[in-house]
Structures are given as structure tokens and as C-alpha cells.
Amino acid sequence: MSFIIARNLKKDYPMGKTTVHALRGVDLSVAKGEYLCVGGPSGAGKSTLLNIMGLLDDATDGELSFDGVDVRALSPKALHRFRRQRIAFIFQSFNLVPVLNARENIEFPLLIQKVPAAERQRRIDKLADEVSIREYLNHKPDELSGGQRQRVAIARALVTAPEVVFADEPTANLDSANGQAVLELMRRLNREEKTTFIIASHDQAVMSEADRMIRVIDGMICHD
């Protein structure tokens, strides 16, 4: 059964006197617990598609439902609450807060959700063990390697127990060894926690791990 359904999604950006058609009518269904890779060249629309499906941006036209909810019909406040409770993102640039240590970065979304202190610490410690960063919890981002920072970012994404994680080029800033370790970690968490992962990447290692691979070219899904 489809968990996320996109129908005829379009996204236009004005650029001077012209209009850039970033998405040109995307149809896509994602099953619950799926590990999906969205491939395609740079500028093809992968990130735009993830941002819209992950409710960080709104489509110009089309339909988008999430577990039976028409998310484009939600009020801004309801949309924000929906995204905060059910969706998480992992970015290639990590997006960690530099003045916070690893524990505080992971804790941040739980503070927004007003999770009690004891439960916050329990979740952080559990995930820190799962992603092998327990010894680095008191380190700030600039004291960590790229691979360690991405593990912190993954822990931060998963600490709220989201139903779906969107990852935009999660291995792009990592060397091959750290990139492979991060991929293995995400795949293991997908299998064990049944979390849905939707990953935008042109990394062949990401593509080979996916349950399903789609390609976006010129704002459309390419059916080979």
C-alpha cells in the first residue's frame, strides 16, 4: 500500500523575465518502509522533489498525500506540526549547530517537541550507541570528522522516531570509507526500525543498496 503519493507535481521558479520549470509533472508512490533512491544529474530536480515531498517547500501545482492526508490542504501551522512529528531530513552539509556539542545537536528537535528530559537522554544515548558516536557526544562539530558529523546528523534525524527520512546527497562530502559506513548505517536502521528512507544521490553505492531506483531528468521521472 502506498504511503506517500505524488500526482502531477510541478514546481516553477521565476528567474528574471523567464520561468524555470524545476518539476514538470511528477507522479510517484512510495511504500511504507521502502528504501528509495532518487538519481539523476545535478540540476535535474532531485532536491526540489525531496524538498516538496518532505514539506520544506510547496509545489506550484499537483497533489501530495502522506498516509492518506492531503498535506497541501493543511494550514501552515498544521503543516509545520505534521512535518515536525513525522518527517526528518539528512543534508549533505550536515546542518549541525556549531555552538552546540553533538548531544545538544541531537537533543534539539526533542526540545522543540517538549519531550521530558529523562526521555530525551534515553533516546540520545540509545542512538549514540547505534551510530557509534557515544564517545563524541561532548564534542562540537568542528572537533569531529565528516563521517562523525554525518552520524550525528543521522542520530538527530532519527531521535524523533520519524516515519520517513529524506536524505539529500548524504555521502557527497564524505570519503569512500565514511560514505560506505553511513550507507550501511542508514540501511540497517531502515531494516530494523522500518523507517522509510528517500535518498537523492548520484552515488552508485547508494543506488546499489536501494529497494528501488528512480531517475529524475529535466524535472521529470525518466522511465528507462
PDB file of C-alpha atoms in Angstrom:
ATOM      1  CA  MET A   1       0.000   0.000   0.000  1.00  0.00           C
ATOM      2  CA  SER A   2       1.323   3.452  -0.919  1.00  0.00           C
ATOM      3  CA  PHE A   3       2.467   5.606   1.985  1.00  0.00           C
ATOM      4  CA  ILE A   4       3.286   8.788   0.055  1.00  0.00           C
ATOM      5  CA  ILE A   5       1.551   9.605  -3.228  1.00  0.00           C
ATOM      6  CA  ALA A   6       2.532  12.456  -5.542  1.00  0.00           C
ATOM      7  CA  ARG A   7       0.426  13.255  -8.580  1.00  0.00           C
ATOM      8  CA  ASN A   8       1.425  15.674 -11.344  1.00  0.00           C
ATOM      9  CA  LEU A   9       3.737  17.654  -9.045  1.00  0.00           C
ATOM     10  CA  LYS A  10       5.052  20.817 -10.682  1.00  0.00           C
ATOM     11  CA  LYS A  11       7.403  23.484  -9.398  1.00  0.00           C
ATOM     12  CA  ASP A  12       8.161  26.727 -11.195  1.00  0.00           C
ATOM     13  CA  TYR A  13      10.689  29.359 -10.160  1.00  0.00           C
ATOM     14  CA  PRO A  14      10.637  32.868 -11.655  1.00  0.00           C
ATOM     15  CA  MET A  15      14.072  33.946 -12.855  1.00  0.00           C
ATOM     16  CA  GLY A  16      14.028  37.454 -14.228  1.00  0.00           C
ATOM     17  CA  LYS A  17      11.695  37.510 -17.205  1.00  0.00           C
ATOM     18  CA  THR A  18      11.754  33.733 -17.585  1.00  0.00           C
ATOM     19  CA  THR A  19      10.390  30.807 -15.577  1.00  0.00           C
ATOM     20  CA  VAL A  20      12.413  27.756 -14.585  1.00  0.00           C
ATOM     21  CA  HIS A  21      10.336  24.575 -14.618  1.00  0.00           C
ATOM     22  CA  ALA A  22      12.105  22.579 -11.883  1.00  0.00           C
ATOM     23  CA  LEU A  23       9.444  19.839 -11.799  1.00  0.00           C
ATOM     24  CA  ARG A  24       7.275  19.173 -14.831  1.00  0.00           C
ATOM     25  CA  GLY A  25       4.568  16.836 -13.571  1.00  0.00           C
ATOM     26  CA  VAL A  26       5.970  14.101 -11.322  1.00  0.00           C
ATOM     27  CA  ASP A  27       3.929  11.031 -10.410  1.00  0.00           C
ATOM     28  CA  LEU A  28       5.419   8.899  -7.634  1.00  0.00           C
ATOM     29  CA  SER A  29       4.215   6.456  -4.986  1.00  0.00           C
ATOM     30  CA  VAL A  30       6.360   5.314  -2.059  1.00  0.00           C
ATOM     31  CA  ALA A  31       5.568   2.293   0.124  1.00  0.00           C
ATOM     32  CA  LYS A  32       5.899   2.357   3.907  1.00  0.00           C
ATOM     33  CA  GLY A  33       9.329   1.083   4.950  1.00  0.00           C
ATOM     34  CA  GLU A  34      10.757   1.451   1.445  1.00  0.00           C
ATOM     35  CA  TYR A  35      14.386   2.416   0.817  1.00  0.00           C
ATOM     36  CA  LEU A  36      14.122   4.514  -2.337  1.00  0.00           C
ATOM     37  CA  CYS A  37      16.929   6.196  -4.257  1.00  0.00           C
ATOM     38  CA  VAL A  38      16.208   9.201  -6.482  1.00  0.00           C
ATOM     39  CA  GLY A  39      19.008   9.502  -9.019  1.00  0.00           C
ATOM     40  CA  GLY A  40      19.794  11.867 -11.850  1.00  0.00           C
ATOM     41  CA  PRO A  41      22.326  14.546 -12.823  1.00  0.00           C
ATOM     42  CA  SER A  42      22.898  17.771 -10.885  1.00  0.00           C
ATOM     43  CA  GLY A  43      20.168  20.312 -11.559  1.00  0.00           C
ATOM     44  CA  ALA A  44      17.695  17.665 -12.696  1.00  0.00           C
ATOM     45  CA  GLY A  45      15.204  18.361  -9.890  1.00  0.00           C
ATOM     46  CA  LYS A  46      16.145  15.735  -7.271  1.00  0.00           C
ATOM     47  CA  SER A  47      16.491  18.175  -4.385  1.00  0.00           C
ATOM     48  CA  THR A  48      13.371  20.070  -5.431  1.00  0.00           C
ATOM     49  CA  LEU A  49      11.393  16.839  -5.391  1.00  0.00           C
ATOM     50  CA  LEU A  50      12.715  15.892  -1.928  1.00  0.00           C
ATOM     51  CA  ASN A  51      12.016  19.351  -0.528  1.00  0.00           C
ATOM     52  CA  ILE A  52       8.415  19.249  -1.748  1.00  0.00           C
ATOM     53  CA  MET A  53       7.735  15.676  -0.660  1.00  0.00           C
ATOM     54  CA  GLY A  54       9.397  16.443   2.677  1.00  0.00           C
ATOM     55  CA  LEU A  55       7.177  19.522   3.131  1.00  0.00           C
ATOM     56  CA  LEU A  56      10.043  22.011   3.185  1.00  0.00           C
ATOM     57  CA  ASP A  57       8.649  23.640   0.045  1.00  0.00           C
ATOM     58  CA  ASP A  58       5.282  23.745  -1.679  1.00  0.00           C
ATOM     59  CA  ALA A  59       4.551  22.662  -5.228  1.00  0.00           C
ATOM     60  CA  THR A  60       3.246  25.101  -7.804  1.00  0.00           C
ATOM     61  CA  ASP A  61       0.644  22.531  -8.807  1.00  0.00           C
ATOM     62  CA  GLY A  62      -0.274  18.900  -8.258  1.00  0.00           C
ATOM     63  CA  GLU A  63      -1.352  16.626  -5.414  1.00  0.00           C
ATOM     64  CA  LEU A  64       0.578  15.227  -2.467  1.00  0.00           C
ATOM     65  CA  SER A  65      -0.797  12.892   0.179  1.00  0.00           C
ATOM     66  CA  PHE A  66       1.025  11.410   3.152  1.00  0.00           C
ATOM     67  CA  ASP A  67      -0.541   8.367   4.781  1.00  0.00           C
ATOM     68  CA  GLY A  68      -3.933   9.412   3.439  1.00  0.00           C
ATOM     69  CA  VAL A  69      -3.607  13.074   4.466  1.00  0.00           C
ATOM     70  CA  ASP A  70      -3.817  15.753   1.747  1.00  0.00           C
ATOM     71  CA  VAL A  71      -0.849  17.741   3.028  1.00  0.00           C
ATOM     72  CA  ARG A  72      -1.227  20.565   0.508  1.00  0.00           C
ATOM     73  CA  ALA A  73      -4.605  21.374   2.094  1.00  0.00           C
ATOM     74  CA  LEU A  74      -3.158  21.792   5.611  1.00  0.00           C
ATOM     75  CA  SER A  75      -2.811  25.211   7.198  1.00  0.00           C
ATOM     76  CA  PRO A  76       0.776  26.457   7.678  1.00  0.00           C
ATOM     77  CA  LYS A  77       0.610  25.673  11.411  1.00  0.00           C
ATOM     78  CA  ALA A  78      -0.831  22.189  10.857  1.00  0.00           C
ATOM     79  CA  LEU A  79       1.733  21.534   8.110  1.00  0.00           C
ATOM     80  CA  HIS A  80       4.601  22.513  10.390  1.00  0.00           C
ATOM     81  CA  ARG A  81       3.290  20.236  13.144  1.00  0.00           C
ATOM     82  CA  PHE A  82       2.803  17.365  10.700  1.00  0.00           C
ATOM     83  CA  ARG A  83       6.350  17.696   9.356  1.00  0.00           C
ATOM     84  CA  ARG A  84       7.882  18.044  12.818  1.00  0.00           C
ATOM     85  CA  GLN A  85       6.160  14.917  14.120  1.00  0.00           C
ATOM     86  CA  ARG A  86       6.552  12.570  11.143  1.00  0.00           C
ATOM     87  CA  ILE A  87       9.429  13.664   8.886  1.00  0.00           C
ATOM     88  CA  ALA A  88      13.186  14.178   9.242  1.00  0.00           C
ATOM     89  CA  PHE A  89      15.952  15.339   6.908  1.00  0.00           C
ATOM     90  CA  ILE A  90      19.637  14.477   6.476  1.00  0.00           C
ATOM     91  CA  PHE A  91      21.640  17.007   4.430  1.00  0.00           C
ATOM     92  CA  GLN A  92      24.985  16.655   2.665  1.00  0.00           C
ATOM     93  CA  SER A  93      26.320  19.698   4.568  1.00  0.00           C
ATOM     94  CA  PHE A  94      25.240  18.149   7.915  1.00  0.00           C
ATOM     95  CA  ASN A  95      23.493  21.399   9.073  1.00  0.00           C
ATOM     96  CA  LEU A  96      24.679  20.985  12.655  1.00  0.00           C
ATOM     97  CA  VAL A  97      24.598  23.977  15.027  1.00  0.00           C
ATOM     98  CA  PRO A  98      28.300  24.864  15.505  1.00  0.00           C
ATOM     99  CA  VAL A  99      27.971  26.238  19.053  1.00  0.00           C
ATOM    100  CA  LEU A 100      26.242  23.069  20.313  1.00  0.00           C
ATOM    101  CA  ASN A 101      28.000  19.792  21.047  1.00  0.00           C
ATOM    102  CA  ALA A 102      26.872  16.521  19.490  1.00  0.00           C
ATOM    103  CA  ARG A 103      24.496  15.656  22.335  1.00  0.00           C
ATOM    104  CA  GLU A 104      22.874  19.091  22.186  1.00  0.00           C
ATOM    105  CA  ASN A 105      22.526  18.920  18.405  1.00  0.00           C
ATOM    106  CA  ILE A 106      20.748  15.563  18.653  1.00  0.00           C
ATOM    107  CA  GLU A 107      18.608  16.839  21.532  1.00  0.00           C
ATOM    108  CA  PHE A 108      17.455  19.989  19.737  1.00  0.00           C
ATOM    109  CA  PRO A 109      14.392  18.550  17.910  1.00  0.00           C
ATOM    110  CA  LEU A 110      13.275  16.851  21.132  1.00  0.00           C
ATOM    111  CA  LEU A 111      13.320  20.200  22.925  1.00  0.00           C
ATOM    112  CA  ILE A 112      11.053  21.598  20.217  1.00  0.00           C
ATOM    113  CA  GLN A 113       8.695  18.672  20.797  1.00  0.00           C
ATOM    114  CA  LYS A 114       8.874  19.262  24.579  1.00  0.00           C
ATOM    115  CA  VAL A 115       9.954  15.696  25.311  1.00  0.00           C
ATOM    116  CA  PRO A 116      10.764  15.236  29.035  1.00  0.00           C
ATOM    117  CA  ALA A 117      14.446  15.403  29.996  1.00  0.00           C
ATOM    118  CA  ALA A 118      14.822  11.768  31.081  1.00  0.00           C
ATOM    119  CA  GLU A 119      13.275  10.516  27.841  1.00  0.00           C
ATOM    120  CA  ARG A 120      15.480  12.863  25.817  1.00  0.00           C
ATOM    121  CA  GLN A 121      18.620  11.444  27.385  1.00  0.00           C
ATOM    122  CA  ARG A 122      17.426   7.860  26.964  1.00  0.00           C
ATOM    123  CA  ARG A 123      16.812   8.355  23.244  1.00  0.00           C
ATOM    124  CA  ILE A 124      20.099  10.183  22.692  1.00  0.00           C
ATOM    125  CA  ASP A 125      22.146   7.516  24.475  1.00  0.00           C
ATOM    126  CA  LYS A 126      20.397   4.716  22.574  1.00  0.00           C
ATOM    127  CA  LEU A 127      21.005   6.319  19.184  1.00  0.00           C
ATOM    128  CA  ALA A 128      24.561   7.322  20.063  1.00  0.00           C
ATOM    129  CA  ASP A 129      25.315   3.650  20.649  1.00  0.00           C
ATOM    130  CA  GLU A 130      23.550   2.621  17.429  1.00  0.00           C
ATOM    131  CA  VAL A 131      25.516   5.077  15.285  1.00  0.00           C
ATOM    132  CA  SER A 132      28.777   4.646  17.262  1.00  0.00           C
ATOM    133  CA  ILE A 133      29.262   8.215  18.482  1.00  0.00           C
ATOM    134  CA  ARG A 134      28.852   7.782  22.261  1.00  0.00           C
ATOM    135  CA  GLU A 135      32.445   8.904  22.936  1.00  0.00           C
ATOM    136  CA  TYR A 136      31.946  12.069  20.852  1.00  0.00           C
ATOM    137  CA  LEU A 137      28.748  13.395  22.449  1.00  0.00           C
ATOM    138  CA  ASN A 138      30.577  16.251  24.205  1.00  0.00           C
ATOM    139  CA  HIS A 139      32.436  17.306  21.061  1.00  0.00           C
ATOM    140  CA  LYS A 140      31.362  20.268  18.940  1.00  0.00           C
ATOM    141  CA  PRO A 141      31.011  19.811  15.152  1.00  0.00           C
ATOM    142  CA  ASP A 142      34.379  21.392  14.337  1.00  0.00           C
ATOM    143  CA  GLU A 143      36.028  18.765  16.558  1.00  0.00           C
ATOM    144  CA  LEU A 144      34.529  15.897  14.532  1.00  0.00           C
ATOM    145  CA  SER A 145      35.405  14.330  11.198  1.00  0.00           C
ATOM    146  CA  GLY A 146      32.974  14.463   8.289  1.00  0.00           C
ATOM    147  CA  GLY A 147      31.853  10.907   8.922  1.00  0.00           C
ATOM    148  CA  GLN A 148      31.300  11.600  12.611  1.00  0.00           C
ATOM    149  CA  ARG A 149      29.320  14.751  11.844  1.00  0.00           C
ATOM    150  CA  GLN A 150      27.092  12.848   9.445  1.00  0.00           C
ATOM    151  CA  ARG A 151      26.472  10.203  12.109  1.00  0.00           C
ATOM    152  CA  VAL A 152      25.421  12.972  14.492  1.00  0.00           C
ATOM    153  CA  ALA A 153      23.119  14.324  11.785  1.00  0.00           C
ATOM    154  CA  ILE A 154      21.599  10.864  11.294  1.00  0.00           C
ATOM    155  CA  ALA A 155      21.052  10.493  15.042  1.00  0.00           C
ATOM    156  CA  ARG A 156      19.403  13.924  15.135  1.00  0.00           C
ATOM    157  CA  ALA A 157      17.123  12.913  12.243  1.00  0.00           C
ATOM    158  CA  LEU A 158      16.104   9.637  13.888  1.00  0.00           C
ATOM    159  CA  VAL A 159      15.769  10.781  17.514  1.00  0.00           C
ATOM    160  CA  THR A 160      12.149  11.874  16.997  1.00  0.00           C
ATOM    161  CA  ALA A 161      11.278   8.419  15.579  1.00  0.00           C
ATOM    162  CA  PRO A 162      10.106   9.842  12.221  1.00  0.00           C
ATOM    163  CA  GLU A 163       8.102   7.744   9.813  1.00  0.00           C
ATOM    164  CA  VAL A 164      10.131   8.902   6.828  1.00  0.00           C
ATOM    165  CA  VAL A 165      13.657  10.277   6.444  1.00  0.00           C
ATOM    166  CA  PHE A 166      14.659  12.329   3.403  1.00  0.00           C
ATOM    167  CA  ALA A 167      18.400  12.358   2.721  1.00  0.00           C
ATOM    168  CA  ASP A 168      19.815  14.768   0.138  1.00  0.00           C
ATOM    169  CA  GLU A 169      23.228  13.572  -1.124  1.00  0.00           C
ATOM    170  CA  PRO A 170      24.170  12.248   2.351  1.00  0.00           C
ATOM    171  CA  THR A 171      27.550  10.896   1.203  1.00  0.00           C
ATOM    172  CA  ALA A 172      28.617  13.774  -1.050  1.00  0.00           C
ATOM    173  CA  ASN A 173      31.013  15.352   1.469  1.00  0.00           C
ATOM    174  CA  LEU A 174      32.439  12.067   2.751  1.00  0.00           C
ATOM    175  CA  ASP A 175      35.345   9.921   1.616  1.00  0.00           C
ATOM    176  CA  SER A 176      34.508   6.466   0.278  1.00  0.00           C
ATOM    177  CA  ALA A 177      35.081   4.635   3.582  1.00  0.00           C
ATOM    178  CA  ASN A 178      32.949   7.023   5.640  1.00  0.00           C
ATOM    179  CA  GLY A 179      30.354   7.176   2.883  1.00  0.00           C
ATOM    180  CA  GLN A 180      30.022   3.394   2.871  1.00  0.00           C
ATOM    181  CA  ALA A 181      29.755   3.300   6.658  1.00  0.00           C
ATOM    182  CA  VAL A 182      26.950   5.902   6.605  1.00  0.00           C
ATOM    183  CA  LEU A 183      25.098   3.965   3.898  1.00  0.00           C
ATOM    184  CA  GLU A 184      25.351   0.736   5.867  1.00  0.00           C
ATOM    185  CA  LEU A 185      24.073   2.546   8.955  1.00  0.00           C
ATOM    186  CA  MET A 186      21.041   4.020   7.150  1.00  0.00           C
ATOM    187  CA  ARG A 187      20.222   0.700   5.529  1.00  0.00           C
ATOM    188  CA  ARG A 188      20.446  -1.140   8.858  1.00  0.00           C
ATOM    189  CA  LEU A 189      18.195   1.403  10.555  1.00  0.00           C
ATOM    190  CA  ASN A 190      15.736   1.133   7.672  1.00  0.00           C
ATOM    191  CA  ARG A 191      15.540  -2.636   8.100  1.00  0.00           C
ATOM    192  CA  GLU A 192      15.469  -2.670  11.906  1.00  0.00           C
ATOM    193  CA  GLU A 193      13.249   0.351  12.578  1.00  0.00           C
ATOM    194  CA  LYS A 194      11.138   0.027   9.387  1.00  0.00           C
ATOM    195  CA  THR A 195      11.729   3.729   8.734  1.00  0.00           C
ATOM    196  CA  THR A 196      11.041   4.857   5.170  1.00  0.00           C
ATOM    197  CA  PHE A 197      14.130   6.392   3.508  1.00  0.00           C
ATOM    198  CA  ILE A 198      14.021   8.533   0.364  1.00  0.00           C
ATOM    199  CA  ILE A 199      17.551   9.402  -0.731  1.00  0.00           C
ATOM    200  CA  ALA A 200      18.598  11.756  -3.527  1.00  0.00           C
ATOM    201  CA  SER A 201      22.013  10.761  -4.862  1.00  0.00           C
ATOM    202  CA  HIS A 202      24.056  10.007  -7.945  1.00  0.00           C
ATOM    203  CA  ASP A 203      26.412   7.830  -5.879  1.00  0.00           C
ATOM    204  CA  GLN A 204      26.466   4.329  -7.354  1.00  0.00           C
ATOM    205  CA  ALA A 205      26.883   2.807  -3.899  1.00  0.00           C
ATOM    206  CA  VAL A 206      23.612   4.433  -2.773  1.00  0.00           C
ATOM    207  CA  MET A 207      21.816   3.223  -5.887  1.00  0.00           C
ATOM    208  CA  SER A 208      23.004  -0.353  -5.446  1.00  0.00           C
ATOM    209  CA  GLU A 209      21.610  -0.517  -1.883  1.00  0.00           C
ATOM    210  CA  ALA A 210      18.134   0.757  -2.760  1.00  0.00           C
ATOM    211  CA  ASP A 211      14.947  -1.311  -2.835  1.00  0.00           C
ATOM    212  CA  ARG A 212      14.002   0.764  -5.870  1.00  0.00           C
ATOM    213  CA  MET A 213      15.723   3.332  -8.021  1.00  0.00           C
ATOM    214  CA  ILE A 214      14.086   6.144  -9.997  1.00  0.00           C
ATOM    215  CA  ARG A 215      15.783   8.766 -12.152  1.00  0.00           C
ATOM    216  CA  VAL A 216      14.834  12.422 -12.477  1.00  0.00           C
ATOM    217  CA  ILE A 217      15.894  14.189 -15.664  1.00  0.00           C
ATOM    218  CA  ASP A 218      14.811  17.721 -16.602  1.00  0.00           C
ATOM    219  CA  GLY A 219      12.198  17.756 -13.849  1.00  0.00           C
ATOM    220  CA  MET A 220      10.518  14.517 -14.884  1.00  0.00           C
ATOM    221  CA  ILE A 221      10.829  10.897 -13.837  1.00  0.00           C
ATOM    222  CA  CYS A 222      12.588   9.003 -16.576  1.00  0.00           C
ATOM    223  CA  HIS A 223      11.232   5.521 -17.263  1.00  0.00           C
ATOM    224  CA  ASP A 224      14.067   3.555 -18.870  1.00  0.00           C
TER     225      ASP A 224
END
